[in-house]
Amino acid sequence: KAGVTQTPRYLIKTRGQQVTLSCSPISGHRSVSWYQQTPGQGLQFLFEYFSETQRNKGNFPGRFSGRQFSNSRSEMNVSTLELGDSALYLCASSPARQENSYGYTFGSGTRLTVV
Amino acid sequence: SQQGEEDPQALSIQEGENATMNCSYKTSINNLQWYRQNSGRGLVHLILIRSNEREKHSGRLRVTLDTSKKSSSLLITASRAADTASYFCATPTRGGGYQKVTFGTGTKLQVIP
């Protein structure tokens, strides 16, 4: 069974640009969650999508958005990039919503550098 | 603020020794999970313990949960150099009408061959 696939692995963008990151969950998994990881803030929850609907959202500005498609693949978008958005962005898939107490399967992440 | 706080922040041991790391959390939970992260990579799910369980084993891993103290511990026995990684506890938290899984600050484990 293929794992969680995140693309691209690395990305360098300029301040003010926008970026789209992609995540393909494990086949059959309907929940996709996104996290931002930085040395200073650790792992911060961005949002969770389940059956194409955003269910949960973290404390991030509106520049961070996402969506989920009917095949459960998810994208997240960051507009008007700031230097502080440089981070490892991790996608995690789960068979069901987290309230049902399943562990996550994580992708390898996308390393975003904003210059 | 972080729901989970791991202790210690960093741990260095010799191969073959046991490693113990602790996690404290703030709110009531229905489960607690432990994950491992190798440098710059994604996290790997190690074990999930439910609130009605006190101890759980998986290979060389032993996890305990004390809901009265709001704490959990992860023990890695007979450590190997390949166990070098950061370890995180994760708990479901609810706020603002939604639930999310919150990760602790992590313990960085170094196993010296």
mmCIF file of N, CA and C in Angstrom, chain B residues 11-19 21 36 38 58-61 75-85 87 109-113:
data_model
loop_
_atom_site.group_PDB
_atom_site.id
_atom_site.type_symbol
_atom_site.label_atom_id
_atom_site.label_comp_id
_atom_site.label_asym_id
_atom_site.label_seq_id
_atom_site.Cartn_x
_atom_site.Cartn_y
_atom_site.Cartn_z
ATOM 1 N N LEU B 11 18.104 13.941 25.326
ATOM 2 C CA LEU B 11 18.582 12.778 26.076
ATOM 3 C C LEU B 11 19.657 12.092 25.256
ATOM 4 N N SER B 12 20.791 11.807 25.889
ATOM 5 C CA SER B 12 21.883 11.133 25.200
ATOM 6 C C SER B 12 22.267 9.904 26.006
ATOM 7 N N ILE B 13 22.217 8.729 25.369
ATOM 8 C CA ILE B 13 22.515 7.485 26.067
ATOM 9 C C ILE B 13 23.412 6.608 25.207
ATOM 10 N N GLN B 14 23.977 5.576 25.829
ATOM 11 C CA GLN B 14 24.788 4.611 25.103
ATOM 12 C C GLN B 14 23.881 3.514 24.534
ATOM 13 N N GLU B 15 24.302 2.982 23.430
ATOM 14 C CA GLU B 15 23.574 1.874 22.812
ATOM 15 C C GLU B 15 23.427 0.750 23.836
ATOM 16 N N GLY B 16 22.243 0.156 23.872
ATOM 17 C CA GLY B 16 21.985 -0.923 24.821
ATOM 18 C C GLY B 16 21.277 -0.465 26.081
ATOM 19 N N GLU B 17 21.398 0.818 26.391
ATOM 20 C CA GLU B 17 20.712 1.346 27.575
ATOM 21 C C GLU B 17 19.233 1.582 27.270
ATOM 22 N N ASN B 18 18.482 1.789 28.334
ATOM 23 C CA ASN B 18 17.065 2.127 28.173
ATOM 24 C C ASN B 18 16.894 3.634 28.135
ATOM 25 N N ALA B 19 15.888 4.085 27.390
ATOM 26 C CA ALA B 19 15.581 5.524 27.314
ATOM 27 C C ALA B 19 14.152 5.739 27.765
ATOM 28 N N MET B 21 11.234 8.749 28.289
ATOM 29 C CA MET B 21 10.822 10.130 28.096
ATOM 30 C C MET B 21 9.373 10.287 28.570
ATOM 31 N N ARG B 36 7.596 9.182 16.314
ATOM 32 C CA ARG B 36 9.038 9.381 16.156
ATOM 33 C C ARG B 36 9.272 10.161 14.875
ATOM 34 N N ASN B 38 12.569 11.223 12.453
ATOM 35 C CA ASN B 38 13.971 11.306 12.092
ATOM 36 C C ASN B 38 14.198 12.683 11.460
ATOM 37 N N SER B 58 4.789 -2.511 22.589
ATOM 38 C CA SER B 58 4.944 -2.796 21.166
ATOM 39 C C SER B 58 6.427 -3.008 20.920
ATOM 40 N N GLY B 59 6.820 -4.266 20.768
ATOM 41 C CA GLY B 59 8.237 -4.567 20.583
ATOM 42 C C GLY B 59 9.067 -4.081 21.761
ATOM 43 N N ARG B 60 10.053 -3.214 21.492
ATOM 44 C CA ARG B 60 10.896 -2.674 22.561
ATOM 45 C C ARG B 60 10.295 -1.419 23.198
ATOM 46 N N LEU B 61 9.099 -1.074 22.834
ATOM 47 C CA LEU B 61 8.462 0.126 23.380
ATOM 48 C C LEU B 61 7.457 -0.250 24.458
ATOM 49 N N LEU B 75 9.029 4.257 27.166
ATOM 50 C CA LEU B 75 10.292 3.582 27.476
ATOM 51 C C LEU B 75 10.736 2.801 26.256
ATOM 52 N N ILE B 76 11.975 3.045 25.844
ATOM 53 C CA ILE B 76 12.587 2.266 24.769
ATOM 54 C C ILE B 76 13.661 1.417 25.419
ATOM 55 N N THR B 77 13.505 0.120 25.342
ATOM 56 C CA THR B 77 14.486 -0.763 25.970
ATOM 57 C C THR B 77 15.576 -1.157 24.975
ATOM 58 N N ALA B 78 16.752 -1.469 25.515
ATOM 59 C CA ALA B 78 17.882 -1.939 24.692
ATOM 60 C C ALA B 78 18.039 -1.064 23.452
ATOM 61 N N SER B 79 18.279 0.216 23.667
ATOM 62 C CA SER B 79 18.292 1.176 22.564
ATOM 63 C C SER B 79 19.357 0.855 21.515
ATOM 64 N N ARG B 80 19.087 1.293 20.301
ATOM 65 C CA ARG B 80 19.989 1.104 19.170
ATOM 66 C C ARG B 80 20.292 2.471 18.559
ATOM 67 N N ALA B 81 21.379 2.555 17.820
ATOM 68 C CA ALA B 81 21.731 3.814 17.162
ATOM 69 C C ALA B 81 20.586 4.291 16.257
ATOM 70 N N ALA B 82 19.862 3.347 15.671
ATOM 71 C CA ALA B 82 18.751 3.694 14.778
ATOM 72 C C ALA B 82 17.575 4.324 15.515
ATOM 73 N N ASP B 83 17.580 4.265 16.844
ATOM 74 C CA ASP B 83 16.510 4.909 17.623
ATOM 75 C C ASP B 83 16.740 6.413 17.751
ATOM 76 N N THR B 84 17.912 6.883 17.328
ATOM 77 C CA THR B 84 18.198 8.319 17.372
ATOM 78 C C THR B 84 17.162 9.074 16.551
ATOM 79 N N ALA B 85 16.417 9.950 17.221
ATOM 80 C CA ALA B 85 15.304 10.665 16.591
ATOM 81 C C ALA B 85 14.683 11.585 17.635
ATOM 82 N N TYR B 87 11.109 12.391 19.598
ATOM 83 C CA TYR B 87 9.898 11.668 19.974
ATOM 84 C C TYR B 87 8.864 12.663 20.488
ATOM 85 N N LEU B 109 16.319 12.368 21.193
ATOM 86 C CA LEU B 109 17.097 11.252 21.717
ATOM 87 C C LEU B 109 18.296 10.977 20.832
ATOM 88 N N GLN B 110 19.467 10.889 21.456
ATOM 89 C CA GLN B 110 20.671 10.483 20.738
ATOM 90 C C GLN B 110 21.179 9.198 21.364
ATOM 91 N N VAL B 111 21.333 8.178 20.563
ATOM 92 C CA VAL B 111 21.873 6.905 21.018
ATOM 93 C C VAL B 111 23.263 6.761 20.431
ATOM 94 N N ILE B 112 24.241 6.698 21.312
ATOM 95 C CA ILE B 112 25.645 6.667 20.881
ATOM 96 C C ILE B 112 26.099 5.223 20.729
ATOM 97 N N PRO B 113 26.635 4.868 19.544
ATOM 98 C CA PRO B 113 27.042 3.462 19.317
ATOM 99 C C PRO B 113 28.223 3.061 20.194
#
